[in-house]
mmCIF file of C-alpha atoms in Angstrom:
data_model
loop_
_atom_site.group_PDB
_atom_site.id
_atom_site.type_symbol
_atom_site.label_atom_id
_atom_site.label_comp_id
_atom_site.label_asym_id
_atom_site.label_seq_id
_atom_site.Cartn_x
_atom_site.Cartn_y
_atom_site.Cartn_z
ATOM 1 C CA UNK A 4 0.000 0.000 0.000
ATOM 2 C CA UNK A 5 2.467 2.558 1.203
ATOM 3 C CA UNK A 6 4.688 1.756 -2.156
ATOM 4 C CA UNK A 7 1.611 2.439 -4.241
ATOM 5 C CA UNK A 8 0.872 5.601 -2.307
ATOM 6 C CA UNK A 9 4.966 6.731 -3.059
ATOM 7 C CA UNK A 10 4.765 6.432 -6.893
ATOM 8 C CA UNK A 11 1.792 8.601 -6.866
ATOM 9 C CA UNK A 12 3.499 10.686 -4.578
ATOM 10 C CA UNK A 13 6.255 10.766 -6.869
ATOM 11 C CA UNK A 14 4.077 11.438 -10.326
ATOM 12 C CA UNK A 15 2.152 14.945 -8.108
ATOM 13 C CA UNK A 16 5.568 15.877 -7.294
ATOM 14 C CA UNK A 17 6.881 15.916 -10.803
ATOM 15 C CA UNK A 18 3.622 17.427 -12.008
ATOM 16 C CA UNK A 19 3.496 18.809 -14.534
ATOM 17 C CA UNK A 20 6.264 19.148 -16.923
ATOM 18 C CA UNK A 21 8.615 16.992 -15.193
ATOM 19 C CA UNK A 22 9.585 19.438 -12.108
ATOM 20 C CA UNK A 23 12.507 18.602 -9.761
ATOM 21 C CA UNK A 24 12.158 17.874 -6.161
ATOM 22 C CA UNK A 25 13.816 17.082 -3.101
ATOM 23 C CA UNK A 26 13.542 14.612 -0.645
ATOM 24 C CA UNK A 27 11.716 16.241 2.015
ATOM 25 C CA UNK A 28 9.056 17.626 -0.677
ATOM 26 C CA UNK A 29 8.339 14.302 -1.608
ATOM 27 C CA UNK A 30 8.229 13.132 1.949
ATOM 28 C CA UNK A 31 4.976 15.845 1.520
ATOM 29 C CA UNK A 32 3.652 14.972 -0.725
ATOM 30 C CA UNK A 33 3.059 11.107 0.481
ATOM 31 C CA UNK A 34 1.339 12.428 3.451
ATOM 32 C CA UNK A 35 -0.802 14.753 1.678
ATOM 33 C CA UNK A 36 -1.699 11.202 -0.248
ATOM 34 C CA UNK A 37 -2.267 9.277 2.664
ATOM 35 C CA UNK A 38 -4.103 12.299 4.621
ATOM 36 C CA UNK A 39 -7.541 13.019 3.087
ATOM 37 C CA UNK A 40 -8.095 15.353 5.306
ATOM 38 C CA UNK A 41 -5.482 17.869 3.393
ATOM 39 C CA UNK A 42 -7.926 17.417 0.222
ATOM 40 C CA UNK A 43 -10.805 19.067 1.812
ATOM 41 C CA UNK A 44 -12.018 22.704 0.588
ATOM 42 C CA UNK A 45 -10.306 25.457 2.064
ATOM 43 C CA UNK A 46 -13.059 26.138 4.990
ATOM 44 C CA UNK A 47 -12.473 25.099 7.882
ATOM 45 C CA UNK A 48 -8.306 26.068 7.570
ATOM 46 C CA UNK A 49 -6.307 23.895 9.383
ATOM 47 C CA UNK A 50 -2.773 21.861 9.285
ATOM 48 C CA UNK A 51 -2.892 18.229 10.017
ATOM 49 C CA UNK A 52 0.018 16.062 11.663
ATOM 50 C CA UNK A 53 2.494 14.379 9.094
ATOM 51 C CA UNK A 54 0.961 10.772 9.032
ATOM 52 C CA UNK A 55 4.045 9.293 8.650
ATOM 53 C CA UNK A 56 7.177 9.654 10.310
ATOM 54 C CA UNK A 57 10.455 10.660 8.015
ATOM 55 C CA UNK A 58 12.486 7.957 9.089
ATOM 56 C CA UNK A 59 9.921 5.454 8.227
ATOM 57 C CA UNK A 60 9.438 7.165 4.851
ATOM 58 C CA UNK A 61 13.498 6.825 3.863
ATOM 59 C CA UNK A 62 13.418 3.022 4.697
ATOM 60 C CA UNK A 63 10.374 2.856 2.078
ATOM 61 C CA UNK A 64 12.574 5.047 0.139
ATOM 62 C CA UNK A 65 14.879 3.205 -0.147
ATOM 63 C CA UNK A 66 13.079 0.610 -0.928
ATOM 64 C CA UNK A 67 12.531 1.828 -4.380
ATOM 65 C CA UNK A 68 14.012 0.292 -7.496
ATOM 66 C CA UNK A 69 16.389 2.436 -9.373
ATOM 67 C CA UNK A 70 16.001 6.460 -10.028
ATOM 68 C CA UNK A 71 13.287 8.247 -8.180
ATOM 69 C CA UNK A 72 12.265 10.298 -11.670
ATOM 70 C CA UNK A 73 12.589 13.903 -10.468
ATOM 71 C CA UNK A 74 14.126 13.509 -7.223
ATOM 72 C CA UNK A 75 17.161 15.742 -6.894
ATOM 73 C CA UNK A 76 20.254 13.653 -5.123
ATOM 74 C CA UNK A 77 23.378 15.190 -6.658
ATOM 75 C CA UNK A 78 25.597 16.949 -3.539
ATOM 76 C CA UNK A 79 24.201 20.449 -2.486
ATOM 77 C CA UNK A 80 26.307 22.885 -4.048
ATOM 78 C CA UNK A 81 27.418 26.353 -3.228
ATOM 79 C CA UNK A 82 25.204 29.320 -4.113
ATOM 80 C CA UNK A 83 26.079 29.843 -7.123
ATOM 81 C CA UNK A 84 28.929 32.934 -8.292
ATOM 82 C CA UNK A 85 26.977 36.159 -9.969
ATOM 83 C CA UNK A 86 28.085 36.852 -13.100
ATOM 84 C CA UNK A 87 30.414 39.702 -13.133
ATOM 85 C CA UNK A 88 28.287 41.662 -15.317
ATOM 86 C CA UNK A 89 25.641 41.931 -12.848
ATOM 87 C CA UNK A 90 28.008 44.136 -11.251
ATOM 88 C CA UNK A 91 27.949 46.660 -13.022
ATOM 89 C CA UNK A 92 23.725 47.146 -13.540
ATOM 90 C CA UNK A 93 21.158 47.408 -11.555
ATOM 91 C CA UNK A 94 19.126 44.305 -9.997
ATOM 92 C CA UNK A 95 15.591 44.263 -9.239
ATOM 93 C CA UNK A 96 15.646 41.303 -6.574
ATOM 94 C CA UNK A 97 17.382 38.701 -4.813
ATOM 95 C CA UNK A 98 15.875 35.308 -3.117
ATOM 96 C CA UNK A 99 17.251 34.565 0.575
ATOM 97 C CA UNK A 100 15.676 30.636 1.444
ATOM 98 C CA UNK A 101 15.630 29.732 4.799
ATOM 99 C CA UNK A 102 16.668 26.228 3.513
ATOM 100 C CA UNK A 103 19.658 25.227 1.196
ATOM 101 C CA UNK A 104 17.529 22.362 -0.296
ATOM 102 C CA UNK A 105 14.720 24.360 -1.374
ATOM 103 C CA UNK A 106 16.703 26.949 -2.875
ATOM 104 C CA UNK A 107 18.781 24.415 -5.102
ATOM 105 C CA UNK A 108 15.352 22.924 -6.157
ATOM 106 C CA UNK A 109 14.149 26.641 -7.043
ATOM 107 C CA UNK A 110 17.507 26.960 -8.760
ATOM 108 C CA UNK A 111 17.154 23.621 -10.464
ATOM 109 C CA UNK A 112 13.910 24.540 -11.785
ATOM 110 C CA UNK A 113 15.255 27.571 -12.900
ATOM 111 C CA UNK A 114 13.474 30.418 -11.285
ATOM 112 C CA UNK A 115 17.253 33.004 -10.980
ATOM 113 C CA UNK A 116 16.510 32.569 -14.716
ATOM 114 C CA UNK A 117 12.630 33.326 -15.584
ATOM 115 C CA UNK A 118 12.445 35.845 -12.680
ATOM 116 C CA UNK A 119 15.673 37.309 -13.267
ATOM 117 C CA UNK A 120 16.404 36.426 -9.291
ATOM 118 C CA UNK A 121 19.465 35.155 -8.087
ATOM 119 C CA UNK A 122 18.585 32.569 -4.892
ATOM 120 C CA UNK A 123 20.557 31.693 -2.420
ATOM 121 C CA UNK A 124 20.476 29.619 1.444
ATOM 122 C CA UNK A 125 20.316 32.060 4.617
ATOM 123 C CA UNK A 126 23.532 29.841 5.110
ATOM 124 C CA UNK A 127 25.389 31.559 2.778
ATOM 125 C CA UNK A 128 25.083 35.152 3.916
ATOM 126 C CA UNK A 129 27.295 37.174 4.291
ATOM 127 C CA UNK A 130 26.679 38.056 0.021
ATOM 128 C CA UNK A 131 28.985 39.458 -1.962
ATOM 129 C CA UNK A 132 28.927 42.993 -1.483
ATOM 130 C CA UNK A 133 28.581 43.796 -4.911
ATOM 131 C CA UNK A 134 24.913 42.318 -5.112
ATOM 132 C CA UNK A 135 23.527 44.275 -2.482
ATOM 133 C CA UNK A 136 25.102 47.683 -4.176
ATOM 134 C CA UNK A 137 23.418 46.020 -7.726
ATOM 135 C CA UNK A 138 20.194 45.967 -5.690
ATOM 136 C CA UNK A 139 20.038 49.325 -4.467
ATOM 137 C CA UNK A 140 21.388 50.297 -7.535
ATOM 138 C CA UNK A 141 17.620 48.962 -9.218
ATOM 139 C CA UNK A 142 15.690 49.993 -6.107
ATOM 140 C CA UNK A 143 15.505 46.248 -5.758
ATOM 141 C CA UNK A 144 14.417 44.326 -3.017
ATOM 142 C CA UNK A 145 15.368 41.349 -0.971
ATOM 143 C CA UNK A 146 12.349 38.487 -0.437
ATOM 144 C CA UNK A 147 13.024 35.824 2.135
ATOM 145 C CA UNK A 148 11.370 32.589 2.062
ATOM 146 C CA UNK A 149 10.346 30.662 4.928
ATOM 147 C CA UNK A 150 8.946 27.992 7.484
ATOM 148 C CA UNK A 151 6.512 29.290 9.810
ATOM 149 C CA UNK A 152 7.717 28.503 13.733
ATOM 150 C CA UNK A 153 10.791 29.845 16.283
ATOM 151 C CA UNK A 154 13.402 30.517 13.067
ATOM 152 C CA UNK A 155 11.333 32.404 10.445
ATOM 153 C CA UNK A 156 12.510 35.832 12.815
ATOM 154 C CA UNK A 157 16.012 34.883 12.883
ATOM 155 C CA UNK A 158 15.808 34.058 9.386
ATOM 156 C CA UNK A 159 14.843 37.540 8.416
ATOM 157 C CA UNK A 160 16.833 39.015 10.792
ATOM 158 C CA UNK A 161 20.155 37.388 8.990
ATOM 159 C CA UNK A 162 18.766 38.525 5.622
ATOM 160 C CA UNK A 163 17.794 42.245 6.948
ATOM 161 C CA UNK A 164 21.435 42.674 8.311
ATOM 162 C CA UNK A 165 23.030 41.908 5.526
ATOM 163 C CA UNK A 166 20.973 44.114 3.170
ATOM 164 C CA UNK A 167 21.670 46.834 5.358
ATOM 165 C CA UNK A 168 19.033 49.583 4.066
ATOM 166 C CA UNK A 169 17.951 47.677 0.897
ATOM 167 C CA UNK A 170 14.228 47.049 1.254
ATOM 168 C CA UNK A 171 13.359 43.091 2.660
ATOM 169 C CA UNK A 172 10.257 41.574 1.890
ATOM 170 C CA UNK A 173 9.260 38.265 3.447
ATOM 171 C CA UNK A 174 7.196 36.172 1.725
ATOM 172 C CA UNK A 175 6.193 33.503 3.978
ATOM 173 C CA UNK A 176 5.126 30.773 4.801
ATOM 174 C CA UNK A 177 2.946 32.413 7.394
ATOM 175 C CA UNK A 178 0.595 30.203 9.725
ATOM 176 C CA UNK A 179 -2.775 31.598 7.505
ATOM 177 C CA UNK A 180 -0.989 30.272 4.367
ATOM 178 C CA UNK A 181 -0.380 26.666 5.383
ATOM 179 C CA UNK A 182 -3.780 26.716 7.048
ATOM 180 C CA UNK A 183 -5.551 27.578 3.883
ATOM 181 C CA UNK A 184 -3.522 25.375 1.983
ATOM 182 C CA UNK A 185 -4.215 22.707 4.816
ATOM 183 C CA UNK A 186 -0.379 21.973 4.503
ATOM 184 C CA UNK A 187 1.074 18.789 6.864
ATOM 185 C CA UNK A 188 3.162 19.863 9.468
ATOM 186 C CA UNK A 189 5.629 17.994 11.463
ATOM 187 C CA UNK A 190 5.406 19.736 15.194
ATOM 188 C CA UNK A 191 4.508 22.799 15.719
ATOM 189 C CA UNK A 192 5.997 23.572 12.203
ATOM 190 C CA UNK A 193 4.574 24.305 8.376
ATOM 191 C CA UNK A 194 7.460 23.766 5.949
ATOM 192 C CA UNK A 195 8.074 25.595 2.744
ATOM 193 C CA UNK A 196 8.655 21.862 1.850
ATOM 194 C CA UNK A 197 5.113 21.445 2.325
ATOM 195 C CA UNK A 198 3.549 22.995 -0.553
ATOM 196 C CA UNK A 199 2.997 20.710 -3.609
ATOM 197 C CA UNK A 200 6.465 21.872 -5.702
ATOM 198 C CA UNK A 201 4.398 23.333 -8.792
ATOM 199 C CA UNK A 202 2.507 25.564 -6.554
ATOM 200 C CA UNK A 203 5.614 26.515 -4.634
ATOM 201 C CA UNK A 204 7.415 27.618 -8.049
ATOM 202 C CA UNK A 205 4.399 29.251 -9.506
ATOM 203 C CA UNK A 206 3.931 31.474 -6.249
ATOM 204 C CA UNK A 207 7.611 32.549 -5.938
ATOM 205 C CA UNK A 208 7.524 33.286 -9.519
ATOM 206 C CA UNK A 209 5.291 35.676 -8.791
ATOM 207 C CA UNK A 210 5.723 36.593 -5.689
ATOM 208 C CA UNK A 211 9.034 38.057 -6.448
ATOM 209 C CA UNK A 212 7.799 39.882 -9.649
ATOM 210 C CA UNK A 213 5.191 41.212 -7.165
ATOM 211 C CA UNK A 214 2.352 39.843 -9.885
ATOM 212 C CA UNK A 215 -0.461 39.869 -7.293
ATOM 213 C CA UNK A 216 -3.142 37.931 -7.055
ATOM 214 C CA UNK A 217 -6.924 39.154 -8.900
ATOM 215 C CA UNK A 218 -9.824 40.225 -7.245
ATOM 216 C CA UNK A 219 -12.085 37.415 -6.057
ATOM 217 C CA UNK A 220 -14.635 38.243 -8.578
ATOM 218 C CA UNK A 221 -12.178 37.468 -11.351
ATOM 219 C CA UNK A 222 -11.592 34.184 -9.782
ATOM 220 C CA UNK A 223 -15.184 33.224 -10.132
ATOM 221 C CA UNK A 224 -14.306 32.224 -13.865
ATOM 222 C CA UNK A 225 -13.934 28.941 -14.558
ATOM 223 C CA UNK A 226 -10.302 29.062 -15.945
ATOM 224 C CA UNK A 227 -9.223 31.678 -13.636
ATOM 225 C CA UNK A 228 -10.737 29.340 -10.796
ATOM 226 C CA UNK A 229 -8.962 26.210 -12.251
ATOM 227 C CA UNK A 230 -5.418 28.082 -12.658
ATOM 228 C CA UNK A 231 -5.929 28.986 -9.009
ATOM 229 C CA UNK A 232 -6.909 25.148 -7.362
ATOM 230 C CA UNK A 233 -3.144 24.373 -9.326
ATOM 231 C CA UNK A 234 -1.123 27.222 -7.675
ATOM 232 C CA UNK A 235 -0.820 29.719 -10.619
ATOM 233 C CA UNK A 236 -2.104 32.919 -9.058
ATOM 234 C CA UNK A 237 -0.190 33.004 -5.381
ATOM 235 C CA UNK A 238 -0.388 31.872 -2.032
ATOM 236 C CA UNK A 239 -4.134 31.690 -0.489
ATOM 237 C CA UNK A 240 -5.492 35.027 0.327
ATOM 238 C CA UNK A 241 -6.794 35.255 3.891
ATOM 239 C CA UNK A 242 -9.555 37.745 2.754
ATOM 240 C CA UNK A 243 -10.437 36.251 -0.550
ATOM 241 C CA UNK A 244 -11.234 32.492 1.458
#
């Protein structure tokens, strides 16, 4: 049963277009298919307990025969150098992650490239320098991307001393946002990991291009409503549920 329930796991995760994961999103994903109570509508907003423990999810991972399709295992690399051009023009925003291992699967995915948004970990502050100057330069700003719980302050504490002065926006997750999304937690916490990876990318996409999402009433169409069940328009608005 629970090896059935991890290849559909796996085929969500990769949904659509062949997306790449990590580990711990996939680890999500399974208990959002074993947990009907995440696939409820979005009234009453809650998070529900993981309903499976990670270590008991690597043993049946590693239980599986050959590649994981999507899963990303190479080593986590370094954030990766600027390009010394950058330098020398303006740049409109930079990506702080709490977590290396989401921002190398927002890397791998190529967001730094469709948003035009280099992304780093909060591990590897201090930045050069140089990027902070290119983002004032732009009248740029700095998002940070989070967990909810204890670390989401010190998180954007790190990130707002380094940009000393440059404008830091911090885009969640924030306890209404996993509740609408009826995210599973483990503890007290609601991961970034959490959210279904094409809903995570389409979000910070937009997020960081600050491309809002439409009035309720324009939601009430039926492809406007469908785009928005699949995570194309942004996280849940509180006022809008």
């Amino acid at each position: 049963m629970l090896e059935k329930a991890l290849g559909r796991a796996v085929r969500r995760a990769g949904a659509p277009g062949g997306i790449l994961f990590t580990e711990r999103q996939l680890y999500f994903e399974l208990c959002r298919g074993l947990q009907p109570l995440t696939r409820v509508p979005r009234r009453p907003r809650f998070t529900v307990p993981a309903p499976i423990g990670y270590a008991r999810f690597e043993r049946l991972l590693g239980r599986w025969n050959g590649e994981v399709p999507g899963l990303l295992t190479a080593p986590r690399r370094p954030a990766p150098a600027p390009s010394p051009e950058v330098f020398g023009y303006g740049l409109p925003r930079v990506l702080v992650c709490q977590h290396r291992d989401i921002a190398d699967m927002l890397l791998a995915n190529g967001l730094h490239m469709e948003s035009v948004c280099p992304v780093f970990a909060v591990d590897d502050l201090p930045l050069d320098p140089r990027l902070r100057a290119a983002v004032e330069a732009a009248a740029g700003r700095v998002y940070v991307l989070h967990d909810t719980g204890p670390a989401e302050a010190a998180t954007v504490d790190a990130v707002t001393a380094w940009a000393d002065g440059v404008p830091v926006v911090p885009l969640g997750l924030r306890p209404v946002h996993a509740r609408a999304l009826h995210l599973p937690r483990v503890g007290a916490t609601a991961e970034v990991a959490a959210v279904n990876p094409a809903r995570l990318l389409r979000t910070v996409h937009r997020l960081v291009r600050e491309q809002y999402r439409p009035r309720r009433s324009l939601t009430r169409l039926p492809r406007l409503r469908s785009l928005a069940a699949t995570g194309y328009l942004s996280w849940p608005d509180p006022g809008a549920l």
